[in-house]
Every structure is written in C-alpha cells, then in structure tokens.
Coordinates of N, CA and C in Angstrom, one line a residue:
M105 N -11.2 1.7 -16.3 CA -10.1 2.1 -15.3 C -8.9 1.3 -15.6
S106 N -7.8 2.0 -15.5 CA -6.5 1.4 -15.7 C -5.7 1.3 -14.4
I107 N -5.3 0.0 -14.0 CA -4.6 -0.1 -12.8 C -3.1 0.1 -13.1
T108 N -2.5 1.0 -12.4 CA -1.1 1.3 -12.7 C -0.3 1.2 -11.4
R109 N 1.0 1.3 -11.5 CA 1.9 1.3 -10.4 C 1.5 2.3 -9.3
R110 N 1.2 3.5 -9.8 CA 0.8 4.6 -8.9 C -0.5 4.3 -8.3
S111 N -1.5 3.8 -9.0 CA -2.9 3.6 -8.5 C -3.1 2.4 -7.6
L112 N -2.0 1.6 -7.4 CA -2.2 0.5 -6.5 C -1.2 0.5 -5.3
L113 N 0.1 0.5 -5.6 CA 1.0 0.2 -4.6 C 1.8 1.4 -4.1
L114 N 1.5 2.6 -4.6 CA 2.2 3.8 -4.1 C 1.3 5.0 -3.9
S115 N 0.7 5.1 -2.7 CA -0.1 6.3 -2.3 C -0.4 6.3 -0.8
L116 N -0.9 7.5 -0.2 CA -1.3 7.6 1.2 C -1.6 9.0 1.7
P117 N -2.7 9.2 2.5 CA -3.0 10.6 2.8 C -2.2 11.1 4.0
A118 N -2.0 12.4 4.1 CA -1.3 12.9 5.2 C -2.1 12.6 6.4
L119 N -1.4 12.2 7.5 CA -2.1 11.8 8.7 C -2.3 13.0 9.5
A120 N -3.5 13.4 9.8 CA -3.8 14.6 10.6 C -4.9 14.3 11.6
L121 N -4.5 13.4 12.5 CA -5.4 13.0 13.6 C -5.0 13.6 14.9
V122 N -5.9 14.1 15.7 CA -5.7 14.6 17.0 C -6.0 13.5 18.0
T123 N -5.0 13.1 18.7 CA -5.1 12.0 19.6 C -5.3 12.4 21.0
P124 N -6.5 12.1 21.7 CA -6.7 12.5 23.1 C -5.6 11.9 24.0
A125 N -5.3 12.6 25.0 CA -4.3 12.1 25.9 C -4.6 10.8 26.6
F126 N -5.9 10.5 26.7 CA -6.3 9.3 27.4 C -6.4 8.1 26.4
A127 N -6.3 8.3 25.1 CA -6.4 7.3 24.1 C -5.1 6.4 24.2
Q128 N -5.3 5.1 24.0 CA -4.2 4.2 24.0 C -4.2 3.4 22.7
A129 N -3.2 3.7 21.9 CA -3.1 3.1 20.6 C -2.6 1.6 20.8
I130 N -2.9 0.8 19.9 CA -2.3 -0.6 19.9 C -0.8 -0.5 19.8
P131 N 0.0 -1.1 20.7 CA 1.4 -1.0 20.7 C 2.0 -1.5 19.4
L132 N 3.2 -0.9 19.1 CA 3.9 -1.4 17.9 C 4.3 -2.9 18.0
S133 N 4.6 -3.3 19.2 CA 5.0 -4.7 19.4 C 3.8 -5.6 19.0
E134 N 2.6 -5.2 19.4 CA 1.4 -6.0 19.0 C 1.1 -6.0 17.5
I135 N 1.4 -4.9 16.9 CA 1.1 -4.8 15.5 C 2.2 -5.7 14.7
S136 N 3.4 -5.6 15.2 CA 4.4 -6.5 14.6 C 4.0 -8.0 14.8
R137 N 3.6 -8.3 16.0 CA 3.2 -9.7 16.3 C 2.0 -10.2 15.4
Y138 N 1.1 -9.2 15.1 CA 0.0 -9.6 14.2 C 0.5 -10.0 12.8
F139 N 1.4 -9.3 12.2 CA 1.9 -9.7 10.9 C 2.7 -11.0 11.0
N140 N 3.5 -11.1 12.0 CA 4.4 -12.3 12.1 C 3.7 -13.5 12.5
S141 N 2.4 -13.4 12.9 CA 1.6 -14.5 13.3 C 1.0 -15.4 12.2
F142 N 1.1 -14.9 11.0 CA 0.6 -15.7 9.8 C 1.6 -15.6 8.7
S143 N 1.5 -16.7 7.9 CA 2.3 -16.7 6.6 C 1.4 -16.7 5.4
T144 N 0.1 -17.1 5.6 CA -0.8 -17.0 4.4 C -2.1 -16.4 4.9
A145 N -2.7 -15.7 3.9 CA -4.0 -15.1 4.2 C -4.7 -14.8 2.9
Q146 N -6.0 -14.8 2.9 CA -6.8 -14.4 1.7 C -8.1 -13.8 2.1
G147 N -8.7 -13.0 1.2 CA -9.9 -12.4 1.6 C -10.4 -11.5 0.4
E148 N -11.3 -10.6 0.7 CA -11.8 -9.7 -0.3 C -11.3 -8.2 0.0
F149 N -11.3 -7.5 -1.1 CA -10.9 -6.1 -0.9 C -11.7 -5.1 -1.8
T150 N -11.8 -3.9 -1.3 CA -12.4 -2.8 -2.1 C -11.3 -1.8 -2.3
Q151 N -11.0 -1.4 -3.5 CA -10.0 -0.4 -3.7 C -10.6 0.9 -4.2
I152 N -10.2 2.0 -3.5 CA -10.5 3.4 -4.0 C -9.3 4.0 -4.6
N153 N -9.4 4.3 -5.9 CA -8.2 4.8 -6.6 C -8.1 6.3 -6.5
P154 N -7.0 6.8 -6.9 CA -6.7 8.3 -6.7 C -7.8 9.1 -7.4
D155 N -8.4 8.6 -8.5 CA -9.4 9.4 -9.3 C -10.8 9.2 -8.7
G156 N -10.9 8.4 -7.6 CA -12.2 8.2 -7.0 C -12.9 7.0 -7.5
S157 N -12.4 6.3 -8.5 CA -13.1 5.1 -9.0 C -12.9 3.9 -8.1
L158 N -13.8 3.0 -8.1 CA -13.7 1.8 -7.3 C -13.4 0.5 -8.0
A159 N -12.8 -0.4 -7.3 CA -12.6 -1.7 -7.9 C -12.7 -2.7 -6.7
T160 N -13.1 -3.9 -7.0 CA -13.2 -5.0 -6.0 C -12.5 -6.2 -6.5
G161 N -12.3 -7.1 -5.5 CA -11.6 -8.4 -5.9 C -11.2 -9.2 -4.7
R162 N -10.3 -10.1 -5.0 CA -9.8 -11.0 -3.9 C -8.3 -10.7 -3.8
I163 N -7.8 -10.8 -2.5 CA -6.4 -10.7 -2.2 C -5.8 -12.0 -1.7
F164 N -4.6 -12.4 -2.1 CA -4.0 -13.5 -1.5 C -2.6 -13.1 -1.1
I165 N -2.2 -13.5 0.2 CA -0.9 -13.1 0.7 C -0.2 -14.3 1.1
R166 N 1.1 -14.4 0.8 CA 1.9 -15.5 1.2 C 3.3 -14.9 1.6
R167 N 3.4 -14.7 2.9 CA 4.6 -14.1 3.4 C 5.8 -15.1 3.5
P168 N 7.0 -14.7 3.3 CA 7.4 -13.3 2.9 C 7.3 -13.0 1.4
G169 N 7.1 -11.8 1.1 CA 7.3 -11.3 -0.3 C 6.3 -11.6 -1.4
R170 N 5.1 -12.1 -1.0 CA 4.2 -12.5 -2.1 C 2.8 -12.0 -1.8
V171 N 2.2 -11.4 -2.8 CA 0.8 -10.9 -2.7 C 0.2 -10.9 -4.1
R172 N -1.1 -11.2 -4.2 CA -1.8 -11.2 -5.5 C -3.1 -10.5 -5.3
F173 N -3.4 -9.6 -6.3 CA -4.7 -8.9 -6.3 C -5.4 -9.3 -7.6
E174 N -6.5 -10.0 -7.4 CA -7.4 -10.5 -8.6 C -8.6 -9.6 -8.6
Y175 N -8.8 -8.8 -9.7 CA -9.9 -7.9 -9.8 C -11.1 -8.5 -10.4
D176 N -12.3 -8.1 -9.9 CA -13.5 -8.5 -10.4 C -13.8 -7.8 -11.7
P177 N -14.6 -8.4 -12.7 CA -15.0 -7.8 -13.9 C -15.8 -6.5 -13.5
P178 N -15.8 -5.5 -14.3 CA -15.2 -5.4 -15.7 C -13.7 -5.1 -15.7
E179 N -13.1 -4.9 -14.5 CA -11.6 -4.7 -14.4 C -10.9 -5.9 -14.9
Q180 N -9.9 -5.7 -15.8 CA -9.2 -6.8 -16.4 C -7.7 -6.9 -15.9
S181 N -7.4 -6.2 -14.9 CA -6.0 -6.2 -14.5 C -5.7 -7.2 -13.4
L182 N -4.5 -7.6 -13.2 CA -4.0 -8.5 -12.2 C -2.7 -7.9 -11.7
V183 N -2.5 -7.8 -10.4 CA -1.3 -7.3 -9.8 C -0.8 -8.4 -8.9
M184 N 0.5 -8.7 -9.0 CA 1.1 -9.8 -8.2 C 2.5 -9.4 -7.8
A185 N 3.0 -9.9 -6.7 CA 4.3 -9.8 -6.3 C 4.9 -11.1 -5.9
G186 N 6.1 -11.4 -6.4 CA 6.8 -12.7 -6.2 C 8.2 -12.6 -6.7
G187 N 9.1 -13.3 -6.1 CA 10.5 -13.3 -6.6 C 11.1 -11.9 -6.5
G188 N 10.7 -11.1 -5.6 CA 11.3 -9.7 -5.4 C 10.8 -8.7 -6.4
Q189 N 9.8 -9.1 -7.2 CA 9.3 -8.2 -8.2 C 7.8 -8.0 -8.1
V190 N 7.3 -6.8 -8.5 CA 5.9 -6.6 -8.6 C 5.6 -6.5 -10.1
A191 N 4.5 -7.2 -10.5 CA 4.1 -7.2 -11.9 C 2.6 -6.7 -12.0
V192 N 2.4 -5.9 -13.0 CA 1.0 -5.4 -13.3 C 0.6 -5.8 -14.7
F193 N -0.4 -6.7 -14.7 CA -0.9 -7.3 -16.0 C -2.1 -6.5 -16.4
D194 N -2.1 -6.0 -17.6 CA -3.3 -5.3 -18.2 C -4.0 -6.3 -19.1
G195 N -5.2 -6.7 -18.7 CA -5.9 -7.7 -19.5 C -6.3 -7.2 -20.9
R196 N -6.2 -5.9 -21.1 CA -6.6 -5.4 -22.4 C -5.4 -5.2 -23.3
S197 N -4.2 -5.7 -22.9 CA -3.0 -5.5 -23.7 C -2.4 -6.9 -23.9
N198 N -1.8 -7.1 -25.0 CA -1.1 -8.4 -25.3 C 0.4 -8.3 -25.0
Q199 N 0.8 -7.2 -24.4 CA 2.2 -7.0 -24.0 C 2.4 -7.7 -22.7
G200 N 3.6 -7.9 -22.3 CA 4.0 -8.5 -21.0 C 3.7 -7.5 -19.9
P201 N 3.8 -7.9 -18.6 CA 3.5 -7.0 -17.5 C 4.5 -6.0 -17.3
N202 N 4.1 -4.9 -16.7 CA 5.0 -3.9 -16.2 C 5.6 -4.4 -14.9
Q203 N 6.9 -4.3 -14.7 CA 7.5 -4.9 -13.5 C 8.5 -3.9 -12.9
Y204 N 8.6 -4.0 -11.6 CA 9.5 -3.1 -10.8 C 9.8 -3.8 -9.5
P205 N 10.8 -3.5 -8.8 CA 11.2 -4.2 -7.5 C 10.2 -4.0 -6.4
L206 N 9.9 -5.0 -5.7 CA 9.0 -5.0 -4.6 C 9.6 -4.0 -3.5
R207 N 10.9 -4.0 -3.3 CA 11.5 -3.2 -2.3 C 11.3 -1.7 -2.5
Q208 N 10.8 -1.4 -3.7 CA 10.6 0.1 -4.0 C 9.1 0.4 -3.7
T209 N 8.3 -0.5 -3.1 CA 7.0 -0.2 -2.7 C 6.8 -0.3 -1.2
P210 N 5.8 0.5 -0.7 CA 5.6 0.4 0.8 C 5.1 -0.9 1.2
L211 N 4.4 -1.7 0.4 CA 3.9 -3.0 0.8 C 5.0 -3.9 1.2
N212 N 6.2 -3.7 0.7 CA 7.4 -4.5 1.1 C 7.6 -4.5 2.6
L213 N 7.2 -3.4 3.3 CA 7.4 -3.3 4.8 C 6.6 -4.3 5.5
I214 N 5.4 -4.7 5.0 CA 4.6 -5.7 5.7 C 4.7 -7.1 5.1
L215 N 5.4 -7.2 4.1 CA 5.6 -8.6 3.5 C 7.0 -9.1 3.8
E216 N 7.8 -8.5 4.7 CA 9.1 -8.9 5.1 C 9.0 -10.2 5.9
Q217 N 10.0 -11.0 5.9 CA 10.1 -12.2 6.7 C 9.8 -11.9 8.2
N218 N 10.4 -10.9 8.7 CA 10.2 -10.5 10.1 C 9.8 -9.0 10.2
V219 N 8.6 -8.8 10.4 CA 8.1 -7.4 10.6 C 8.4 -6.9 12.0
D220 N 9.1 -5.8 12.1 CA 9.5 -5.2 13.4 C 9.4 -3.7 13.4
F221 N 8.2 -3.2 13.8 CA 8.0 -1.8 13.8 C 8.6 -1.1 14.9
E222 N 9.0 -1.9 16.0 CA 9.6 -1.2 17.1 C 11.1 -0.9 16.9
N223 N 11.8 -1.7 16.3 CA 13.3 -1.6 16.3 C 13.9 -1.1 15.0
R224 N 13.0 -0.5 14.2 CA 13.5 0.2 13.0 C 12.9 1.5 12.9
R225 N 13.5 2.4 12.2 CA 13.0 3.8 12.1 C 11.9 4.0 11.0
M226 N 11.2 2.9 10.8 CA 10.2 3.0 9.7 C 8.9 3.7 10.1
V227 N 8.5 3.7 11.4 CA 7.3 4.3 11.8 C 7.4 5.8 12.0
V228 N 6.6 6.5 11.2 CA 6.7 8.0 11.3 C 5.4 8.6 11.9
G229 N 4.4 7.7 12.2 CA 3.1 8.2 12.8 C 2.5 7.0 13.5
H230 N 1.9 7.3 14.7 CA 1.3 6.2 15.5 C 0.2 6.8 16.3
T231 N -1.1 6.7 16.0 CA -2.1 7.4 16.6 C -3.4 6.5 16.8
Q232 N -4.3 7.0 17.6 CA -5.6 6.3 17.8 C -6.7 7.3 17.5
D233 N -7.8 6.8 16.9 CA -9.0 7.6 16.7 C -10.1 6.7 17.0
G234 N -10.8 6.9 18.1 CA -11.9 6.0 18.5 C -11.4 4.6 18.7
D235 N -12.0 3.7 18.0 CA -11.7 2.3 18.2 C -10.6 1.8 17.3
T236 N -10.0 2.7 16.5 CA -8.9 2.2 15.6 C -7.6 2.9 15.9
T237 N -6.5 2.1 15.5 CA -5.2 2.6 15.6 C -4.6 2.7 14.2
S238 N -3.9 3.8 13.9 CA -3.2 3.9 12.6 C -1.7 4.1 12.8
I239 N -1.0 3.5 12.0 CA 0.5 3.8 11.9 C 0.8 4.1 10.5
V240 N 1.8 5.0 10.4 CA 2.3 5.4 9.1 C 3.8 4.9 9.0
A241 N 4.1 4.1 8.0 CA 5.5 3.6 7.9 C 6.1 3.9 6.5
Q242 N 7.4 4.0 6.5 CA 8.1 4.1 5.2 C 9.5 3.6 5.4
D243 N 10.1 3.3 4.3 CA 11.5 2.8 4.3 C 12.4 3.9 4.8
P244 N 13.0 3.7 6.0 CA 13.8 4.8 6.5 C 15.0 5.2 5.6
E245 N 15.5 4.3 4.9 CA 16.6 4.6 4.0 C 16.2 5.2 2.6
N246 N 14.9 5.0 2.3 CA 14.4 5.4 1.0 C 13.0 6.0 1.1
P247 N 12.8 7.1 1.8 CA 11.4 7.6 1.9 C 10.8 8.0 0.6
Q248 N 11.6 8.1 -0.5 CA 11.0 8.5 -1.8 C 10.2 7.3 -2.3
Y249 N 10.3 6.1 -1.8 CA 9.5 5.0 -2.2 C 8.0 5.1 -1.8
G250 N 7.7 6.1 -1.0 CA 6.3 6.2 -0.6 C 6.1 5.7 0.9
S251 N 4.9 5.9 1.3 CA 4.5 5.5 2.7 C 3.2 4.7 2.7
I252 N 3.0 4.0 3.8 CA 1.8 3.2 3.9 C 1.2 3.5 5.3
R253 N -0.1 3.8 5.3 CA -0.8 4.0 6.5 C -1.7 2.7 6.7
L254 N -1.5 2.1 7.9 CA -2.2 0.9 8.2 C -3.2 1.2 9.3
V255 N -4.4 0.7 9.2 CA -5.5 1.0 10.1 C -6.0 -0.3 10.7
F256 N -5.9 -0.4 12.1 CA -6.2 -1.6 12.8 C -7.4 -1.4 13.7
S257 N -8.2 -2.4 13.9 CA -9.1 -2.5 15.0 C -8.5 -3.3 16.1
A258 N -9.0 -3.2 17.3 CA -8.4 -3.9 18.5 C -9.3 -4.9 19.1
N259 N -8.7 -5.8 19.9 CA -9.5 -6.8 20.6 C -10.4 -7.7 19.8
P260 N -9.8 -8.5 18.9 CA -8.4 -8.8 18.6 C -7.9 -7.8 17.6
T261 N -6.5 -7.7 17.6 CA -5.9 -6.8 16.6 C -6.2 -7.4 15.2
E262 N -6.6 -6.5 14.3 CA -6.9 -6.9 12.9 C -6.7 -5.8 12.0
L263 N -6.0 -6.0 10.9 CA -5.8 -5.0 9.9 C -7.1 -4.8 9.1
R264 N -7.6 -3.6 9.0 CA -8.8 -3.3 8.3 C -8.6 -2.6 7.0
Q265 N -7.6 -1.8 6.9 CA -7.3 -1.2 5.6 C -5.9 -0.6 5.6
W266 N -5.5 -0.3 4.4 CA -4.2 0.5 4.2 C -4.4 1.5 3.2
V267 N -3.7 2.6 3.3 CA -3.7 3.7 2.3 C -2.2 4.0 2.0
I268 N -1.9 4.0 0.7 CA -0.6 4.1 0.2 C -0.5 5.5 -0.5
R269 N 0.6 6.2 -0.3 CA 0.9 7.5 -0.9 C 2.2 7.5 -1.7
D270 N 2.2 7.9 -2.9 CA 3.4 8.0 -3.6 C 4.0 9.4 -3.5
D271 N 5.1 9.6 -4.2 CA 5.9 10.9 -4.1 C 5.1 12.0 -4.7
T272 N 4.1 11.8 -5.5 CA 3.3 12.9 -6.0 C 2.1 13.2 -5.2
G273 N 1.8 12.4 -4.1 CA 0.7 12.6 -3.3 C -0.6 11.8 -3.7
A274 N -0.5 11.0 -4.7 CA -1.6 10.2 -5.2 C -1.9 9.2 -4.1
E275 N -3.2 8.9 -3.8 CA -3.6 8.1 -2.7 C -4.4 6.9 -3.2
T276 N -4.2 5.7 -2.7 CA -5.0 4.6 -3.0 C -5.3 3.9 -1.7
N277 N -6.6 3.6 -1.5 CA -7.1 3.1 -0.3 C -7.6 1.6 -0.5
V278 N -7.1 0.7 0.2 CA -7.5 -0.7 0.1 C -8.2 -1.1 1.4
I279 N -9.5 -1.5 1.3 CA -10.3 -1.9 2.5 C -10.4 -3.4 2.4
L280 N -10.0 -4.1 3.5 CA -10.0 -5.5 3.5 C -11.3 -6.1 4.2
G281 N -11.7 -7.3 3.7 CA -12.9 -7.9 4.3 C -12.8 -9.4 4.2
N282 N -13.5 -10.1 5.2 CA -13.6 -11.5 5.2 C -12.2 -12.2 5.1
M283 N -11.3 -11.7 5.8 CA -9.9 -12.3 5.8 C -9.9 -13.6 6.5
Q284 N -9.2 -14.6 5.9 CA -9.0 -15.9 6.5 C -7.5 -16.2 6.5
F285 N -7.0 -16.7 7.6 CA -5.6 -16.9 7.8 C -5.2 -18.4 7.9
G286 N -4.1 -18.7 7.4 CA -3.6 -20.1 7.4 C -4.0 -20.8 6.1
G287 N -3.7 -22.0 6.0 CA -4.0 -22.8 4.8 C -2.8 -22.7 3.8
T288 N -3.0 -23.5 2.7 CA -2.0 -23.5 1.7 C -2.4 -22.7 0.5
L289 N -1.5 -21.9 0.0 CA -1.6 -21.1 -1.2 C -0.6 -21.5 -2.2
S290 N -0.9 -22.0 -3.3 CA 0.0 -22.4 -4.3 C 1.0 -21.4 -4.7
A291 N 2.3 -21.8 -4.9 CA 3.3 -20.9 -5.3 C 3.0 -20.3 -6.7
R292 N 2.2 -21.1 -7.5 CA 1.8 -20.6 -8.8 C 1.0 -19.3 -8.8
L293 N 0.3 -19.0 -7.7 CA -0.4 -17.8 -7.6 C 0.5 -16.6 -7.7
F294 N 1.7 -16.7 -7.3 CA 2.7 -15.6 -7.2 C 3.8 -15.7 -8.2
N295 N 3.7 -16.6 -9.2 CA 4.8 -16.8 -10.2 C 4.5 -15.9 -11.4
I296 N 5.3 -14.9 -11.5 CA 5.1 -13.9 -12.5 C 5.4 -14.5 -13.9
S297 N 6.4 -15.3 -14.0 CA 6.8 -15.9 -15.3 C 5.7 -16.8 -15.8
A298 N 5.2 -17.6 -14.9 CA 4.1 -18.6 -15.2 C 2.9 -17.9 -15.6
E299 N 2.5 -16.8 -15.0 CA 1.3 -16.0 -15.3 C 1.5 -15.4 -16.7
A300 N 2.7 -14.9 -17.0 CA 2.9 -14.3 -18.3 C 2.8 -15.3 -19.4
E301 N 3.4 -16.5 -19.1 CA 3.4 -17.6 -20.1 C 1.9 -18.0 -20.4
A302 N 1.1 -18.2 -19.3 CA -0.2 -18.6 -19.5 C -1.1 -17.6 -20.3
R303 N -0.8 -16.3 -20.2 CA -1.5 -15.3 -20.9 C -1.1 -15.2 -22.4
R304 N 0.1 -15.8 -22.7 CA 0.5 -15.8 -24.1 C -0.1 -16.9 -24.9
R305 N -0.7 -17.9 -24.2 CA -1.3 -19.0 -24.9 C -2.6 -18.7 -25.6

C-alpha cells in the first residue's frame, strides 16, 4: 500500500444522516473547548484508505500545527506536519519526502492555535446519530482544499474518528483509540528536516 497525500489527509463521505427532532447534538462551543483543552496527545489509529485497505499505527499531536502518523509494519510510510508543511515519507524510496502546505489540508482546521467552530463559517454540517455527534468542516475561503467530518462521543466529549474527503471524492477514515492527553512530546517528532536528514544517513 502506498500512503499518498490523497489517501491520508484529503478525503470525506457525504453526510447523509437524518437527525430526529428530539436529538441534541454536542454544541459547537463544547467541541471547540475539547480541542482547545489540550496541546499534546498521543494514541493509536486504524486507517481505512480509499481502496479499502487498512493500516494501523500511532498518532502524535502537538498543537498548534503539528501531527505525526507512524505506521506499523509492513507499511513503511511516515506522515508528519510541522513548520506549516506536511511531509509524506515513503520508506521504500530514497528520495526526499513529498511536501505541501498544511493550510491546504482539512486537518489544519483542528490543529489551529484557537479552534472556534462557532464564530467562523467552517461548519457545513452538524448532526447527531444515536450516541454520536458529527460535524463537517471546511476552510470557508478555500472549500477546494477538502472537508473533514469529525465524530464525537458524549459525556465526556471525545473525538472518536475523522473522515476526510478530497476534491475527487476519495475518502480516508481514521479511527482513534487509547488516546492520552498532556505530557511532553519532543519537537524532533515533528521536524521534517531532521527526519529527512536522519533517513539519508
């Protein structure tokens, strides 16, 4: 399996949920509070790619603007964001990483310094289905960058998964598990130049 820009950071399914009148979704203010309540987090993830293939690994988040996806074998890719860039490293290639601006991916919306889903026009869907609340968000100035659907459980509010959709309709689902918040994460984890140099040795 090859991890590409499209297969990780740019995809999402059309939201087609019928919300009962009595259902109460988690408020946008609470979802914003959730993201702004932590600066570091780490845990496990399972990724379902557009072609249906699966990958697992660990995720590290250091807000603002940093995330790292370490994939379990046999996958040899590494994806990281830092310094305003996203880098995709292919372990089977001796070439440098493919890079592009973080602001051109939907994940930028939840890695901002101050996440505010209430006071910006980024939310285009907000529904509840059973015990979960889903919101769909996109950059209001640049919808062509794709959208992200975030799925939360309530009491307490917790992000369970996200699904990202690119401009071609390709969808990638990332399911989170065993998330731990707080603690120190080394800046080295998110240093694209240092990672590239280490791989050249």
